[in-house]
Amino acid sequence: MRGDSRRSNGRGSGQTIRMRDVARRADVSPMTVSRVLRDPGKVSEETRNRVLETIREIGYVPNKLAGSLASSQSNVIGLVVPSIRNSLFADTIQGTADVLRAAGFQLMVADSGQSLDDEEALVSAFVAQRVSGIILHNTRHTDGTRELVRRAGIPVVETGDLAPEPLDMTVSYSNYAAARDMTLSLARRGYRRIGFVSLHTKENDRARERRRGYVAAMKSLGRAPDPALMTQVASGLAAGAQALVHLVQSARGLDVIFFAGDVLAIGALLECQRRGWPVPSRIAIASFDDLDLLQHTVPTVTSLRLPRREIGRYSAEVLLDRIRGSSTRNVSLDLGFEIIEREST
Amino acid sequence: MRGDSRRSNGRGSGQTIRMRDVARRADVSPMTVSRVLRDPGKVSEETRNRVLETIREIGYVPNKLAGSLASSQSNVIGLVVPSIRNSLFADTIQGTADVLRAAGFQLMVADSGQSLDDEEALVSAFVAQRVSGIILHNTRHTDGTRELVRRAGIPVVETGDLAPEPLDMTVSYSNYAAARDMTLSLARRGYRRIGFVSLHTKENDRARERRRGYVAAMKSLGRAPDPALMTQVASGLAAGAQALVHLVQSARGLDVIFFAGDVLAIGALLECQRRGWPVPSRIAIASFDDLDLLQHTVPTVTSLRLPRREIGRYSAEVLLDRIRGSSTRNVSLDLGFEIIEREST
DNA sequence: CTGTTAGCGCGTTCAC
DNA sequence: GTGAACGCGCTAACAG
């Protein structure tokens, strides 16, 4: 293979063009070509133009692999999310991608499927790729993960929740505070028996924090947390519908349910439509995530507006600041949230 | 910096561990360490275990940058989507990510924002990173993009639609056929005046193909395409609602509308609920994309089930086949679609 | 402003 | 089964 990476399929140019090919053709040294690409100001205009022209002519595309190896810095950021498919992360990823792209950075995305061990494997792969920063949508990690990023000295941003033991930097909102405040807000609006539905708290830290917030709110209201008012379900529209029916039928006097996960509230609302249960008169509904949909449904749904896009943007920005060395350390941003009251409560 | 990449922030181990550090400690040559990592069978069990143990002890993480440079092959695949945020792509990305991860490959994701020039820039960045394969959710490209991938000789999969002029491989369904068949299906069910709403066909190839399919179906039914029945809108729930109202009020005799884009049908359905227009008796609704939601709404919505996940999976698989050299050339998969008839029509 | 030298960390090749 | 030499393509440091 050496010196001949010709493809066997008959496609491609046959030869990868190297910097020295450009240099030879433009009658300069490879170093000058390198400078034209990364520090054009240090090359005379005439030479620069000649080199640029040559690059265009022969279609040279620099090898970043070699560049990164030589300079010990890549322009790649690694991102681990629990689930790419979950549209809730899509906004955040988009925010990150936008900032990174403007800065000329690439984004490497991976999916941990909620498994901390898989997360460790992915972080290891990122370290192996020598990414210059890592974003984790998760605040709990294996010891191995912690050790990996510590030793690698790579800047890390955690998000998804405020991190109790930050690896490095944090950009998020507080799931605890959000659930607590929504619960208090419902109480303030006069609801007496407030039901709470979350995703399974066993595997999901965010779900656990939200439940903690709900419980704290109930206590501060002088209401002992009633197990009959609380339930956990899997993700999905159908699960939301089931949880609704379950709680409405089993918890007497229930007047509102706070759905603290994904699309649960929508599933519940649709179930109400199906059964002809008027919302909010028969049962009121509040949601955690302010999906677009919730302001278009009939009735519109009360929810928490979370700064998804901003989390993505800021995560990228603090990472870039750190990489560029212009950074304050120990960044820990709480981007907050907002309660949006609508017709469903 | 050379030889001393110590961080100034006091974090990190201070020194990156290299293969030769492992070798020294395990009392073997670097070559043996390399073999243990990539071809363990060629090393005696005793040596192998000693090396493995040493790697664990000192927490060595191989430098893939150097490895890829030396071997001229990376384990990274580049993916360009029009919009990360669009949940329709999320399923496909997940499918790709799943397959790639099982094969030990990394995914680099970028967002072209529907701009062909931006796509070219991203492809160029991918080539610069020496990715070993590229997936494009798009079938139209600049000449520059075509030239880039041709010269680089990188395997490419196009998707999003059947490619009229494939760069290389294609994995998709036919937007044209899907829209045509849905239109014919509506006619077969007895609908006489079939309205059609798409996204703007000017910037969106898929929207154009879908409209072409609708028009072809109408012609084959002996019905001249009536401009009064067709409209184009931006993406979003509100746009779907507006399109609905516009068509219902302006096209007399309209009995069904086929919404050929994103969440338009949902926006329209919700608008019907808001206005108290019964679906399908006052106006029937059909959707293009079979979002989960559509089988939970009241009424449930007729739509096209597209093989999103499969597209992602197969795209990754044909790419991997090609990279591993075990491939048939000119792969062109049409994964088809399915019409799901529900209550809304 | 431009060139020279010396690696970056690893894989390939070939010898032992 | 194991090791030495060389180079992947580029950039840092220094010299001129």
Short mmCIF file of C-alpha atoms in Angstrom, two decimals, chain A residues 28-343:
data_model
loop_
_atom_site.label_atom_id
_atom_site.label_comp_id
_atom_site.label_asym_id
_atom_site.label_seq_id
_atom_site.Cartn_x
_atom_site.Cartn_y
_atom_site.Cartn_z
CA VAL A 28 7.76 27.14 -2.64
CA SER A 29 8.51 25.00 0.38
CA PRO A 30 5.81 22.92 2.07
CA MET A 31 6.11 25.21 5.05
CA THR A 32 4.93 28.15 3.00
CA VAL A 33 1.89 26.20 1.86
CA SER A 34 1.19 25.37 5.46
CA ARG A 35 1.42 29.02 6.39
CA VAL A 36 -0.87 30.11 3.60
CA LEU A 37 -3.46 27.76 5.04
CA ARG A 38 -3.13 28.55 8.71
CA ASP A 39 -1.55 31.96 9.00
CA PRO A 40 -1.93 33.74 5.67
CA GLY A 41 -0.80 37.07 7.04
CA LYS A 42 2.74 35.79 7.31
CA VAL A 43 3.06 35.16 3.61
CA SER A 44 3.50 37.81 0.94
CA GLU A 45 0.42 38.46 -1.09
CA GLU A 46 2.04 37.36 -4.30
CA THR A 47 3.23 34.03 -2.95
CA ARG A 48 -0.01 33.51 -1.16
CA ASN A 49 -2.06 33.98 -4.29
CA ARG A 50 0.14 31.67 -6.26
CA VAL A 51 -0.18 28.97 -3.64
CA LEU A 52 -3.93 29.45 -3.31
CA GLU A 53 -4.29 29.24 -7.04
CA THR A 54 -2.29 26.03 -7.14
CA ILE A 55 -4.38 24.53 -4.38
CA ARG A 56 -7.51 25.24 -6.33
CA GLU A 57 -6.06 23.95 -9.56
CA ILE A 58 -5.08 20.57 -8.31
CA GLY A 59 -7.84 20.26 -5.72
CA TYR A 60 -5.67 19.86 -2.69
CA VAL A 61 -7.46 19.02 0.55
CA PRO A 62 -5.18 19.20 3.61
CA ASN A 63 -4.88 16.13 5.79
CA LYS A 64 -6.19 17.16 9.18
CA LEU A 65 -5.14 13.87 10.65
CA ALA A 66 -1.53 14.70 10.01
CA GLY A 67 -2.06 18.29 11.02
CA SER A 68 -3.65 17.41 14.30
CA LEU A 69 -0.97 14.87 15.05
CA ALA A 70 1.77 17.36 14.43
CA SER A 71 0.18 20.21 16.30
CA SER A 72 -1.36 18.14 19.09
CA GLN A 73 -4.71 19.77 18.62
CA SER A 74 -7.73 18.61 16.76
CA ASN A 75 -10.78 20.59 15.79
CA VAL A 76 -13.20 17.93 16.84
CA ILE A 77 -15.58 17.96 19.78
CA GLY A 78 -17.14 14.77 21.08
CA LEU A 79 -20.73 14.66 22.22
CA VAL A 80 -22.45 11.85 24.10
CA VAL A 81 -26.23 11.84 24.40
CA PRO A 82 -28.43 9.17 25.98
CA SER A 83 -30.44 8.92 22.79
CA ILE A 84 -29.98 10.64 19.47
CA ARG A 85 -33.51 9.78 18.58
CA ASN A 86 -35.01 11.68 21.44
CA SER A 87 -36.08 14.90 19.84
CA LEU A 88 -35.51 16.73 23.07
CA PHE A 89 -31.80 16.51 22.49
CA ALA A 90 -32.12 17.55 18.89
CA ASP A 91 -32.49 21.22 19.79
CA THR A 92 -29.49 21.08 22.04
CA ILE A 93 -27.37 19.29 19.48
CA GLN A 94 -28.38 21.83 16.90
CA GLY A 95 -27.30 24.64 19.19
CA THR A 96 -23.95 23.01 19.71
CA ALA A 97 -23.49 22.25 16.04
CA ASP A 98 -24.24 25.84 15.08
CA VAL A 99 -21.62 27.32 17.37
CA LEU A 100 -19.03 24.71 16.53
CA ARG A 101 -19.49 25.09 12.83
CA ALA A 102 -19.03 28.82 13.00
CA ALA A 103 -15.75 28.16 14.79
CA GLY A 104 -14.61 25.60 12.23
CA PHE A 105 -14.99 22.68 14.58
CA GLN A 106 -16.47 19.31 13.83
CA LEU A 107 -18.89 17.43 16.00
CA MET A 108 -18.60 13.74 16.73
CA VAL A 109 -21.84 12.39 18.11
CA ALA A 110 -22.36 9.16 19.98
CA ASP A 111 -25.20 7.52 21.80
CA SER A 112 -24.80 5.91 25.19
CA GLY A 113 -28.28 4.40 25.37
CA GLN A 114 -28.44 5.42 29.05
CA SER A 115 -25.64 3.00 29.92
CA LEU A 116 -22.80 4.43 31.97
CA ASP A 117 -20.45 1.70 30.81
CA ASP A 118 -21.20 2.49 27.21
CA GLU A 119 -20.60 6.11 28.02
CA GLU A 120 -17.16 5.19 29.31
CA ALA A 121 -16.39 3.28 26.13
CA LEU A 122 -17.45 6.27 24.06
CA VAL A 123 -15.42 8.71 26.10
CA SER A 124 -12.46 6.41 25.66
CA ALA A 125 -13.02 6.41 21.91
CA PHE A 126 -13.16 10.19 21.97
CA VAL A 127 -9.94 10.39 23.92
CA ALA A 128 -8.40 8.00 21.41
CA GLN A 129 -9.48 10.35 18.62
CA ARG A 130 -7.85 13.15 20.60
CA VAL A 131 -10.95 15.32 20.51
CA SER A 132 -10.26 18.70 22.01
CA GLY A 133 -13.41 18.79 24.10
CA ILE A 134 -16.22 16.57 25.28
CA ILE A 135 -19.87 17.28 26.07
CA LEU A 136 -21.78 14.79 28.17
CA HIS A 137 -25.56 14.96 28.51
CA ASN A 138 -25.38 13.28 31.80
CA THR A 139 -24.04 14.05 35.24
CA ARG A 140 -23.35 10.62 36.66
CA HIS A 141 -20.39 8.63 35.40
CA THR A 142 -18.33 5.58 36.10
CA ASP A 143 -15.04 5.99 37.91
CA GLY A 144 -13.42 4.94 34.66
CA THR A 145 -14.98 7.84 32.82
CA ARG A 146 -13.83 10.28 35.47
CA GLU A 147 -10.33 8.87 35.38
CA LEU A 148 -10.20 8.99 31.60
CA VAL A 149 -11.07 12.64 31.21
CA ARG A 150 -8.94 13.62 34.17
CA ARG A 151 -5.85 11.95 32.79
CA ALA A 152 -6.47 13.14 29.28
CA GLY A 153 -6.84 16.69 30.51
CA ILE A 154 -9.59 17.30 28.00
CA PRO A 155 -12.11 20.02 28.80
CA VAL A 156 -15.54 18.58 29.54
CA VAL A 157 -18.99 20.09 29.79
CA GLU A 158 -21.72 18.21 31.56
CA THR A 159 -25.32 19.03 30.98
CA GLY A 160 -28.79 17.54 31.38
CA ASP A 161 -28.83 18.61 34.99
CA LEU A 162 -26.75 20.63 37.39
CA ALA A 163 -23.88 18.31 38.25
CA PRO A 164 -23.46 17.46 41.92
CA GLU A 165 -19.84 16.47 41.38
CA PRO A 166 -18.76 18.26 38.24
CA LEU A 167 -16.02 16.69 36.18
CA ASP A 168 -15.15 20.12 34.95
CA MET A 169 -17.71 22.57 33.57
CA THR A 170 -21.50 22.44 33.74
CA VAL A 171 -24.17 24.09 31.61
CA SER A 172 -27.73 23.19 32.44
CA TYR A 173 -30.88 23.95 34.35
CA SER A 174 -31.96 22.26 37.55
CA ASN A 175 -34.42 19.43 37.09
CA TYR A 176 -35.04 19.52 40.81
CA ALA A 177 -35.87 23.20 40.88
CA ALA A 178 -37.97 23.01 37.75
CA ALA A 179 -40.16 20.20 39.06
CA ARG A 180 -40.41 21.86 42.45
CA ASP A 181 -41.43 25.22 41.03
CA MET A 182 -43.99 23.75 38.68
CA THR A 183 -45.52 21.84 41.56
CA LEU A 184 -45.64 24.98 43.68
CA SER A 185 -47.13 26.89 40.80
CA LEU A 186 -49.91 24.33 40.43
CA ALA A 187 -50.61 24.56 44.14
CA ARG A 188 -50.73 28.31 43.89
CA ARG A 189 -53.32 28.04 41.18
CA GLY A 190 -55.50 26.17 43.62
CA TYR A 191 -54.91 22.54 42.81
CA ARG A 192 -55.23 20.35 45.86
CA ARG A 193 -54.32 16.84 44.83
CA ILE A 194 -51.36 17.02 42.49
CA GLY A 195 -50.40 13.80 40.74
CA PHE A 196 -46.90 13.19 39.47
CA VAL A 197 -45.75 10.97 36.63
CA SER A 198 -42.10 10.49 35.80
CA LEU A 199 -39.94 8.17 33.79
CA HIS A 200 -38.34 5.33 35.69
CA THR A 201 -36.15 6.92 38.33
CA LYS A 202 -33.96 3.90 38.64
CA GLU A 203 -32.04 4.37 35.41
CA ASN A 204 -32.76 8.00 34.84
CA ASP A 205 -31.06 10.59 37.01
CA ARG A 206 -33.08 13.43 35.63
CA ALA A 207 -36.32 11.63 36.43
CA ARG A 208 -35.08 11.11 39.95
CA GLU A 209 -34.21 14.76 40.40
CA ARG A 210 -37.60 15.80 39.13
CA ARG A 211 -39.34 13.52 41.55
CA ARG A 212 -37.20 14.91 44.31
CA GLY A 213 -38.35 18.39 43.33
CA TYR A 214 -41.99 17.36 43.37
CA VAL A 215 -41.64 15.72 46.77
CA ALA A 216 -39.83 18.73 48.18
CA ALA A 217 -42.57 21.02 46.94
CA MET A 218 -45.27 18.85 48.45
CA LYS A 219 -43.49 18.83 51.77
CA SER A 220 -43.01 22.57 51.77
CA LEU A 221 -46.75 22.84 51.16
CA GLY A 222 -47.31 20.76 54.21
CA ARG A 223 -48.61 17.84 52.19
CA ALA A 224 -47.05 14.50 52.88
CA PRO A 225 -45.99 12.87 49.60
CA ASP A 226 -48.72 10.36 48.82
CA PRO A 227 -47.54 7.26 46.93
CA ALA A 228 -50.99 6.97 45.41
CA LEU A 229 -50.37 10.23 43.59
CA MET A 230 -47.07 9.18 42.08
CA THR A 231 -46.22 6.73 39.35
CA GLN A 232 -43.42 5.88 37.00
CA VAL A 233 -43.70 4.78 33.41
CA ALA A 234 -41.61 4.12 30.36
CA SER A 235 -41.25 6.79 27.72
CA GLY A 236 -43.82 7.26 24.99
CA LEU A 237 -47.28 8.48 24.16
CA ALA A 238 -48.97 5.26 25.15
CA ALA A 239 -47.25 5.25 28.52
CA GLY A 240 -48.50 8.76 29.20
CA ALA A 241 -52.03 7.68 28.37
CA GLN A 242 -51.80 4.69 30.67
CA ALA A 243 -50.39 6.70 33.51
CA LEU A 244 -53.23 9.18 33.18
CA VAL A 245 -55.91 6.51 33.33
CA HIS A 246 -54.19 4.74 36.17
CA LEU A 247 -53.89 7.82 38.35
CA VAL A 248 -57.31 9.21 37.55
CA GLN A 249 -58.94 5.93 38.45
CA SER A 250 -56.89 5.13 41.53
CA ALA A 251 -56.20 8.44 43.22
CA ARG A 252 -59.38 9.95 44.51
CA GLY A 253 -59.80 13.68 44.42
CA LEU A 254 -56.97 14.07 41.91
CA ASP A 255 -57.37 17.36 40.09
CA VAL A 256 -54.12 17.79 38.17
CA ILE A 257 -51.28 15.60 36.94
CA PHE A 258 -47.79 16.86 36.36
CA PHE A 259 -46.10 14.77 33.68
CA ALA A 260 -42.38 15.10 34.18
CA GLY A 261 -41.05 13.34 31.15
CA ASP A 262 -40.78 13.47 27.43
CA VAL A 263 -44.04 13.17 25.55
CA LEU A 264 -46.05 11.80 28.43
CA ALA A 265 -48.31 14.82 28.74
CA ILE A 266 -49.23 14.68 25.08
CA GLY A 267 -50.09 11.02 25.34
CA ALA A 268 -52.26 11.85 28.30
CA LEU A 269 -53.97 14.75 26.60
CA LEU A 270 -54.80 12.63 23.57
CA GLU A 271 -56.21 9.97 25.87
CA CYS A 272 -58.44 12.61 27.43
CA GLN A 273 -59.68 13.53 23.97
CA ARG A 274 -60.33 9.90 23.22
CA ARG A 275 -62.29 9.41 26.40
CA GLY A 276 -64.02 12.71 26.24
CA TRP A 277 -62.53 13.88 29.52
CA PRO A 278 -62.52 17.66 29.48
CA VAL A 279 -59.18 19.26 30.29
CA PRO A 280 -58.73 20.94 32.69
CA SER A 281 -62.19 20.62 34.25
CA ARG A 282 -62.16 16.88 34.68
CA ILE A 283 -58.40 16.64 35.05
CA ALA A 284 -55.76 19.30 34.53
CA ILE A 285 -52.44 18.52 32.87
CA ALA A 286 -48.99 20.03 33.14
CA SER A 287 -45.94 18.99 31.18
CA PHE A 288 -42.23 19.26 31.79
CA ASP A 289 -40.85 19.85 28.32
CA ASP A 290 -42.26 22.66 26.29
CA LEU A 291 -42.50 20.94 22.93
CA ASP A 292 -43.80 23.10 20.11
CA LEU A 293 -46.82 20.92 19.95
CA LEU A 294 -48.01 21.91 23.41
CA GLN A 295 -48.91 25.40 22.34
CA HIS A 296 -51.00 24.11 19.46
CA THR A 297 -53.00 21.37 21.09
CA VAL A 298 -56.60 21.77 22.23
CA PRO A 299 -56.35 22.82 24.96
CA THR A 300 -52.84 24.25 24.99
CA VAL A 301 -50.69 22.74 27.71
CA THR A 302 -48.97 24.32 30.68
CA SER A 303 -45.29 23.42 30.72
CA LEU A 304 -41.74 24.31 31.57
CA ARG A 305 -39.74 26.06 28.93
CA LEU A 306 -36.22 24.73 29.10
CA PRO A 307 -33.31 26.48 27.44
CA ARG A 308 -32.45 23.55 25.19
CA ARG A 309 -30.92 25.50 22.38
CA GLU A 310 -29.03 27.74 24.74
CA ILE A 311 -27.62 24.79 26.62
CA GLY A 312 -26.20 23.52 23.37
CA ARG A 313 -24.81 26.90 22.42
CA TYR A 314 -23.26 27.71 25.75
CA SER A 315 -21.80 24.25 26.12
CA ALA A 316 -19.99 24.74 22.87
CA GLU A 317 -18.93 28.24 23.76
CA VAL A 318 -17.42 27.53 27.15
CA LEU A 319 -15.63 24.59 25.61
CA LEU A 320 -14.21 26.73 22.85
CA ASP A 321 -13.18 29.38 25.36
CA ARG A 322 -11.29 26.80 27.31
CA ILE A 323 -9.67 25.32 24.24
CA ARG A 324 -8.56 28.74 23.11
CA GLY A 325 -7.13 29.29 26.53
CA SER A 326 -9.14 32.41 27.15
CA SER A 327 -11.17 30.87 29.86
CA THR A 328 -12.16 31.28 33.38
CA ARG A 329 -12.06 27.92 35.10
CA ASN A 330 -14.86 26.09 36.86
CA VAL A 331 -17.60 27.40 34.68
CA SER A 332 -20.95 26.37 36.06
CA LEU A 333 -23.91 27.91 34.31
CA ASP A 334 -27.46 27.50 35.49
CA LEU A 335 -29.56 28.62 32.56
CA GLY A 336 -32.83 28.37 34.44
CA PHE A 337 -36.30 27.65 33.10
CA GLU A 338 -39.65 29.29 32.76
CA ILE A 339 -43.13 28.14 33.65
CA ILE A 340 -45.57 28.68 30.82
CA GLU A 341 -49.14 28.61 32.00
CA ARG A 342 -51.68 27.63 29.40
CA GLU A 343 -55.21 26.36 29.09
#
